[in-house]
Amino acid sequence: MANTAHSSISKTVATIVAIDTTPKTAARELYRDHPISVIFATFCIVSASGLFFYANHVYQNYIISEFASYPEPVANKLRRALWYSNYDLQPDNALKYYKQALEVAQQCGMDAYSDEILGVKIQLASFLEKQMTKPRLAIDVLEEVKKQCTQWETEKGGLVENRGMRTRVLRQCVRLSVKLGELYARPDIMETEAAEESLVWAVTTLLKEQERREREGVKEGEGEWMSAEEIGGALESTHYSSHSQHYLATPLYLQATRLTPPTSCHLPVLMNNLAASLLTQRTPATPYDPPADPAALLDSAYAWGLRAFEAGKHIRTNATNATITNNNNNKTDTGECDRACVTALYNLGEIAEIRDDLQEAQERYMHSGRIAQGIGWVEGVERTTVKLRVVNSRLRIRAPTEYRRFTDSF
C-alpha cells in the first residue's frame, strides 16, 4: 500500500516537473532553431505594448483633458476639428467642425468672450495660417475677434461685475494685436503700416493698463495683468529683432519710451534698445517709400544712445540724493540704470567705430569699462575690453600696453 502511494506521488511530481519544464524547453528549442524570428516576434510584442500605453497616454492627456473645460457636445466637435487639422489633414472638414463647435458653444450658453471660446477662434486663425497657408484669412479672423473684444471692453468693461472679464479680454486683445503685427509683416503680405499700427496699439494698451494699475492700485476682482515675461516680450519685440525686422521693433521702443515713467530705470534700457534697433535697421523699400538713409539712422542711433546714458545717470543721481536727503539706510537699487549706462557707452563706441572715429570709440569703451568694473559687471568689462583691443589694434597701439593703461584707469 505504502509503495503504491509513494509510486503515485512520484508519478505526480514527475508530471508536474514535466509540465513546468516543457514550455521552457520548447522555447529554448524554438530560439535555437529560429533565433531571428523569435527576436523579431519579441520586438513586435514589446513595441505593440508600448504603443498601446502611449496611445492611452495621448488619449487621456491630450484628447480628453485638453477639452475638459468645454461641454461634451462642444468638445466632441473640437476633437474632430483637431483631428482633421493636425492628423488627417482635411481642411473642409476641419473648418466645418470648427464652425459647428462655435455654434454648439453658443447653444450651450458658453460666454463668447471666455478664454475657451476666444481660444477656439485663435486656433482657427492658426489653422488658416499654417495648415492652409492662407494668412490673409487668418488676419480677417483675428481682426474680427479683436474688433468684438475691444467693442465689449468699451461698452461693458467699466462695469464692476465685469472687472475680471475685462482683464482677460484686454489681455487677449494685446496678444491678438501682436500676432496681427506678425502676420502683416510676413514677406508675402508686407503691410508695414498695418503691422506698425497693430504693434503700437498692443504696446500702448499694455503700458497704459500697467501704469493705471500702478497709479490707482489693483481693484477688487480685476485679477493679475500680464506677467513680467509677457510685458518684456511685447516691449522688446524679440520676434522682430530675431528676424532682422528692426524697422517694426523701432516704433514699439519709441512708444514705450514715451509711456515709461521718467524715474524708471527701464527707460534708459528701452532707449538703448531703440538705439540698437536703429543701428541695425534695414527698412525695405516699397513702391511708395524709398529705403531709409543709413547715415540718418546712424545719427538717430547715436542721439538715442546719448539720451540713454544721460537718462540712466540722471535717474541714478536722483535716487542716490533722495537716499541721502531722507537719511534712508536702505539704498535704492539702481543696478539696471548702471548697466544701461554701460550699454549706452558701449553702443556709442560701436557707432564711433562705424564712423571711423577711433579716438572717440576708444574713449567710449574705456568709460564703459570703468563703470562696468565699478559695479562689478564682469560681462560688461569683458565686452568692452575685447572692443578696446580691436580699436587699439586699429590705432596701431600695442594692445598689452594700452590694456594695462585701460585697467589701471579703473
XYZ file of C-alpha atoms in Angstrom:
410
model
C 0.000 0.000 0.000
C 2.752 2.427 1.003
C 4.800 1.557 -2.053
C 1.761 2.124 -4.252
C 1.100 5.556 -2.716
C 4.755 6.503 -2.971
C 4.805 5.452 -6.595
C 1.674 7.506 -7.305
C 3.158 10.607 -5.656
C 6.393 10.189 -7.590
C 4.485 9.995 -10.855
C 2.502 13.128 -9.971
C 5.651 15.091 -9.106
C 7.312 13.940 -12.309
C 4.277 15.048 -14.287
C 4.311 18.485 -12.634
C 8.009 18.898 -13.319
C 7.468 17.812 -16.890
C 4.619 20.277 -17.320
C 6.645 23.073 -15.730
C 9.729 22.497 -17.819
C 8.104 21.661 -21.136
C 7.398 25.332 -22.184
C 10.913 26.390 -21.229
C 12.402 23.555 -23.193
C 10.164 24.289 -26.143
C 11.135 27.970 -26.012
C 14.812 27.105 -25.967
C 14.405 24.773 -28.883
C 12.379 27.340 -30.805
C 15.002 30.029 -30.193
C 17.778 27.623 -31.184
C 16.027 26.675 -34.424
C 14.685 30.160 -35.348
C 16.662 32.858 -33.449
C 15.872 35.765 -35.799
C 12.156 35.018 -35.902
C 11.962 34.782 -32.098
C 13.802 38.098 -31.641
C 11.579 39.793 -34.216
C 8.408 38.431 -32.614
C 9.560 39.587 -29.172
C 10.327 43.048 -30.540
C 6.869 43.283 -32.118
C 5.151 42.257 -28.876
C 7.109 44.798 -26.801
C 6.559 47.541 -29.394
C 2.839 46.843 -29.567
C 2.592 47.011 -25.778
C 4.496 50.297 -25.674
C 2.354 51.745 -28.462
C -0.789 50.737 -26.608
C 0.292 52.504 -23.416
C 1.483 55.568 -25.360
C -1.793 55.808 -27.258
C -3.690 55.606 -23.987
C -1.458 58.319 -22.509
C -2.033 60.613 -25.509
C -5.764 59.998 -25.427
C -6.094 60.757 -21.715
C -3.752 63.760 -21.578
C -4.241 65.422 -24.943
C -7.603 64.323 -26.264
C -9.640 64.178 -23.057
C -8.006 66.630 -20.639
C -7.351 69.286 -23.304
C -11.091 69.796 -23.727
C -12.112 69.229 -20.121
C -13.250 72.842 -19.744
C -15.749 72.523 -22.612
C -19.204 70.902 -22.509
C -19.024 67.477 -24.091
C -21.014 68.428 -27.244
C -18.520 71.251 -27.906
C -15.530 69.090 -27.001
C -16.698 66.405 -29.436
C -16.719 68.901 -32.338
C -13.333 70.289 -31.326
C -11.761 66.832 -31.225
C -12.927 66.239 -34.775
C -11.652 69.653 -35.871
C -8.305 68.917 -34.240
C -8.104 65.538 -35.923
C -8.746 66.970 -39.391
C -6.342 69.830 -38.664
C -3.299 68.014 -37.313
C -3.552 64.290 -38.046
C -5.679 63.642 -41.115
C -5.484 66.965 -42.911
C -8.855 67.673 -44.482
C -9.324 71.463 -44.482
C -13.009 71.422 -45.421
C -13.893 69.030 -42.602
C -11.701 70.927 -40.136
C -13.409 74.229 -40.957
C -16.825 72.561 -40.756
C -16.189 71.220 -37.261
C -14.632 74.484 -36.013
C -17.786 76.271 -37.176
C -20.027 73.655 -35.580
C -18.065 73.854 -32.335
C -18.693 77.613 -32.115
C -22.398 77.148 -32.945
C -22.846 74.418 -30.341
C -20.944 76.516 -27.771
C -23.424 79.340 -28.330
C -26.322 76.923 -27.908
C -24.766 75.630 -24.677
C -24.596 79.172 -23.323
C -20.806 79.489 -23.236
C -19.533 83.056 -22.865
C -18.414 84.376 -26.245
C -15.551 86.298 -24.548
C -14.276 83.483 -22.354
C -10.716 82.284 -22.817
C -12.068 78.954 -24.080
C -14.119 80.412 -26.952
C -11.541 83.034 -27.858
C -9.009 80.213 -27.865
C -11.067 78.301 -30.433
C -11.148 81.343 -32.714
C -7.409 81.893 -32.319
C -6.803 78.208 -33.079
C -8.932 78.574 -36.195
C -6.778 81.503 -37.325
C -3.643 79.480 -36.659
C -5.047 76.641 -38.784
C -5.749 79.048 -41.642
C -2.254 80.487 -41.403
C -0.171 77.334 -41.020
C -2.024 74.321 -42.370
C -3.910 76.097 -45.147
C -1.189 78.739 -45.754
C -3.792 81.476 -46.055
C -2.511 84.216 -43.751
C -4.904 86.777 -45.195
C -7.874 84.742 -43.969
C -6.170 84.374 -40.591
C -5.833 88.161 -40.425
C -9.535 88.588 -41.193
C -10.482 86.209 -38.367
C -8.179 87.852 -35.823
C -9.211 91.370 -36.803
C -12.858 90.445 -36.295
C -12.120 88.871 -32.914
C -10.117 91.913 -31.840
C -12.909 94.246 -33.004
C -15.507 92.342 -30.983
C -13.290 92.279 -27.893
C -12.438 95.990 -27.979
C -16.100 96.823 -28.518
C -17.083 94.726 -25.491
C -14.339 96.339 -23.399
C -15.570 99.820 -24.358
C -19.232 99.104 -23.673
C -19.136 96.725 -20.701
C -15.578 96.650 -19.391
C -16.211 99.505 -16.976
C -18.890 97.656 -15.014
C -17.857 96.475 -11.563
C -19.093 92.934 -12.157
C -17.012 92.711 -15.339
C -13.643 93.672 -13.863
C -12.173 90.193 -14.045
C -13.567 89.613 -17.523
C -12.174 92.966 -18.687
C -8.660 91.941 -17.643
C -8.889 88.686 -19.576
C -10.393 90.295 -22.681
C -7.879 93.151 -22.711
C -5.030 90.681 -22.297
C -6.290 88.725 -25.290
C -6.578 91.956 -27.287
C -2.911 92.713 -26.683
C -1.884 89.217 -27.759
C -4.127 89.383 -30.822
C -2.646 92.715 -31.822
C 0.920 91.411 -31.502
C 0.003 88.385 -33.629
C -1.619 90.645 -36.229
C 1.571 92.686 -36.381
C 3.485 89.480 -37.071
C 1.082 88.440 -39.848
C 1.069 91.848 -41.520
C 4.888 91.757 -41.543
C 5.069 88.456 -43.433
C 7.041 88.736 -46.693
C 4.018 87.578 -48.701
C 1.848 90.332 -47.221
C 4.285 93.082 -46.141
C 1.809 95.722 -44.978
C 4.273 97.722 -42.907
C 1.855 100.421 -41.778
C -0.730 97.894 -40.605
C 1.971 95.909 -38.787
C 3.254 99.042 -37.072
C -0.260 100.135 -36.127
C -1.053 96.758 -34.550
C 2.193 96.596 -32.606
C 1.995 100.170 -31.347
C -1.603 99.578 -30.249
C -0.506 96.495 -28.325
C 2.335 98.268 -26.557
C 0.273 101.374 -25.825
C -2.604 99.368 -24.371
C -0.270 97.192 -22.338
C 1.652 100.095 -20.796
C -1.421 102.230 -20.155
C -3.087 99.417 -18.230
C 0.117 98.732 -16.325
C 0.516 102.416 -15.470
C -3.147 102.697 -14.387
C -2.746 99.790 -12.007
C 0.422 101.278 -10.538
C -1.297 104.659 -10.111
C -4.716 103.530 -8.849
C -3.874 100.118 -7.475
C -5.442 96.829 -8.499
C -9.186 96.966 -7.987
C -11.077 94.155 -6.333
C -11.905 91.409 -8.780
C -9.575 92.603 -11.538
C -7.051 89.819 -11.148
C -3.484 89.818 -12.408
C -2.449 91.659 -15.542
C 0.244 90.299 -17.880
C 3.327 88.646 -16.416
C 6.722 90.335 -16.450
C 7.864 87.942 -19.200
C 4.871 88.787 -21.387
C 5.340 92.522 -20.878
C 9.035 92.278 -21.630
C 8.351 90.247 -24.740
C 5.891 92.816 -26.066
C 8.055 95.814 -25.212
C 11.274 94.452 -26.606
C 9.708 92.783 -29.654
C 12.053 89.793 -29.636
C 10.285 88.237 -32.619
C 11.089 91.096 -34.960
C 14.619 91.589 -33.683
C 15.393 87.906 -34.185
C 14.075 88.087 -37.746
C 16.048 91.259 -38.603
C 12.808 93.244 -38.879
C 14.081 96.038 -36.667
C 12.047 98.611 -38.572
C 8.995 97.068 -36.871
C 10.612 96.964 -33.434
C 11.555 100.655 -33.582
C 8.015 102.067 -33.183
C 7.464 99.762 -30.204
C 10.563 101.070 -28.427
C 9.650 104.640 -29.297
C 6.142 104.310 -27.932
C 7.434 102.527 -24.848
C 9.891 105.342 -24.075
C 7.041 107.853 -24.264
C 4.874 105.902 -21.839
C 7.559 104.784 -19.366
C 7.849 106.977 -16.228
C 10.982 109.205 -16.316
C 12.075 107.891 -12.914
C 12.097 104.251 -14.014
C 15.425 102.588 -14.760
C 13.660 100.736 -17.538
C 13.605 103.994 -19.525
C 17.344 104.028 -20.410
C 17.105 100.305 -21.184
C 14.361 100.995 -23.722
C 16.362 103.901 -25.149
C 19.317 101.582 -25.614
C 17.089 99.077 -27.372
C 15.806 101.840 -29.611
C 19.370 102.922 -30.438
C 20.398 99.328 -31.212
C 17.286 98.848 -33.349
C 18.091 101.961 -35.396
C 21.700 100.896 -35.693
C 20.778 97.543 -37.273
C 17.725 98.724 -39.176
C 17.322 97.949 -42.841
C 13.920 99.267 -43.865
C 12.737 97.515 -47.043
C 11.877 99.774 -49.933
C 8.278 99.930 -51.132
C 6.792 101.300 -54.358
C 5.920 104.485 -52.451
C 8.747 104.881 -49.945
C 12.495 104.566 -50.561
C 14.673 102.758 -48.005
C 15.791 104.824 -45.020
C 19.062 106.738 -45.273
C 21.766 104.766 -43.372
C 23.545 107.954 -42.285
C 20.312 109.356 -40.831
C 19.660 106.111 -38.967
C 23.189 106.209 -37.583
C 22.707 109.775 -36.356
C 19.424 108.827 -34.700
C 21.001 105.801 -33.045
C 23.809 107.981 -31.699
C 21.326 110.546 -30.335
C 19.292 107.863 -28.548
C 22.470 106.335 -27.154
C 23.390 109.687 -25.616
C 19.885 110.087 -24.215
C 20.049 106.614 -22.703
C 23.323 107.404 -20.939
C 22.101 110.765 -19.655
C 18.779 109.310 -18.503
C 20.451 106.465 -16.635
C 22.953 108.805 -14.979
C 20.214 111.283 -14.031
C 17.925 108.632 -12.505
C 20.812 107.115 -10.576
C 21.935 110.507 -9.224
C 18.420 111.456 -8.128
C 17.933 108.099 -6.400
C 21.232 108.479 -4.530
C 20.434 112.069 -3.482
C 16.962 111.049 -2.273
C 18.513 108.322 -0.146
C 20.948 110.786 1.451
C 18.320 113.519 1.976
C 15.871 111.165 3.665
C 18.587 109.508 5.777
C 17.397 106.206 4.432
C 19.734 103.328 5.160
C 18.038 101.180 2.517
C 19.900 102.184 -0.618
C 17.802 102.295 -3.784
C 18.722 99.579 -6.262
C 19.954 101.320 -9.428
C 21.685 98.317 -10.948
C 19.505 98.420 -14.046
C 20.425 102.077 -14.595
C 24.129 101.324 -14.090
C 24.069 98.533 -16.655
C 22.089 100.754 -19.010
C 24.856 103.380 -18.790
C 27.470 100.741 -19.578
C 25.450 99.537 -22.561
C 24.815 103.070 -23.818
C 28.523 103.910 -23.816
C 29.282 100.594 -25.489
C 26.743 101.368 -28.245
C 28.204 104.843 -28.692
C 31.635 103.264 -29.076
C 30.306 100.958 -31.807
C 28.763 103.892 -33.656
C 32.056 105.779 -33.421
C 33.806 102.743 -34.901
C 31.368 102.694 -37.810
C 32.097 106.375 -38.369
C 35.804 105.539 -38.220
C 36.258 107.903 -35.268
C 38.559 105.529 -33.427
C 39.615 108.067 -30.810
C 36.048 108.579 -29.627
C 35.416 104.835 -29.803
C 38.412 104.271 -27.531
C 37.164 106.848 -25.019
C 33.618 105.432 -25.005
C 34.809 101.872 -24.455
C 37.169 102.930 -21.671
C 34.377 104.849 -19.930
C 32.009 101.899 -20.335
C 34.613 99.534 -18.902
C 35.279 101.732 -15.866
C 31.612 101.823 -14.925
C 31.233 98.093 -15.538
C 34.148 97.308 -13.250
C 32.880 99.768 -10.653
C 29.537 97.955 -10.375
C 31.122 94.502 -10.660
C 29.563 93.632 -14.005
C 32.055 91.112 -15.352
C 30.346 90.634 -18.707
C 30.424 94.384 -19.335
C 34.146 94.547 -18.547
C 34.921 91.611 -20.833
C 32.950 93.013 -23.766
C 34.496 96.485 -23.568
C 37.978 95.032 -23.121
C 37.628 92.995 -26.325
C 36.347 96.013 -28.218
C 39.108 98.242 -26.852
C 41.765 95.819 -28.007
C 40.322 95.908 -31.518
C 40.299 99.702 -31.524
C 43.831 99.860 -30.140
C 44.975 97.494 -32.844
C 43.445 99.726 -35.478
C 45.121 102.737 -33.918
C 48.391 100.814 -34.126
C 48.929 100.928 -30.404
C 50.261 97.835 -28.757
C 47.320 96.080 -27.147
C 49.107 94.877 -23.971
C 50.366 98.375 -23.103
C 47.039 100.009 -23.781
C 45.231 97.230 -21.947
C 47.322 97.906 -18.817
C 46.542 101.616 -19.135
C 42.886 100.710 -19.523
C 42.718 98.500 -16.437
C 44.864 100.882 -14.371
C 42.440 103.712 -15.098
C 39.566 101.982 -13.277
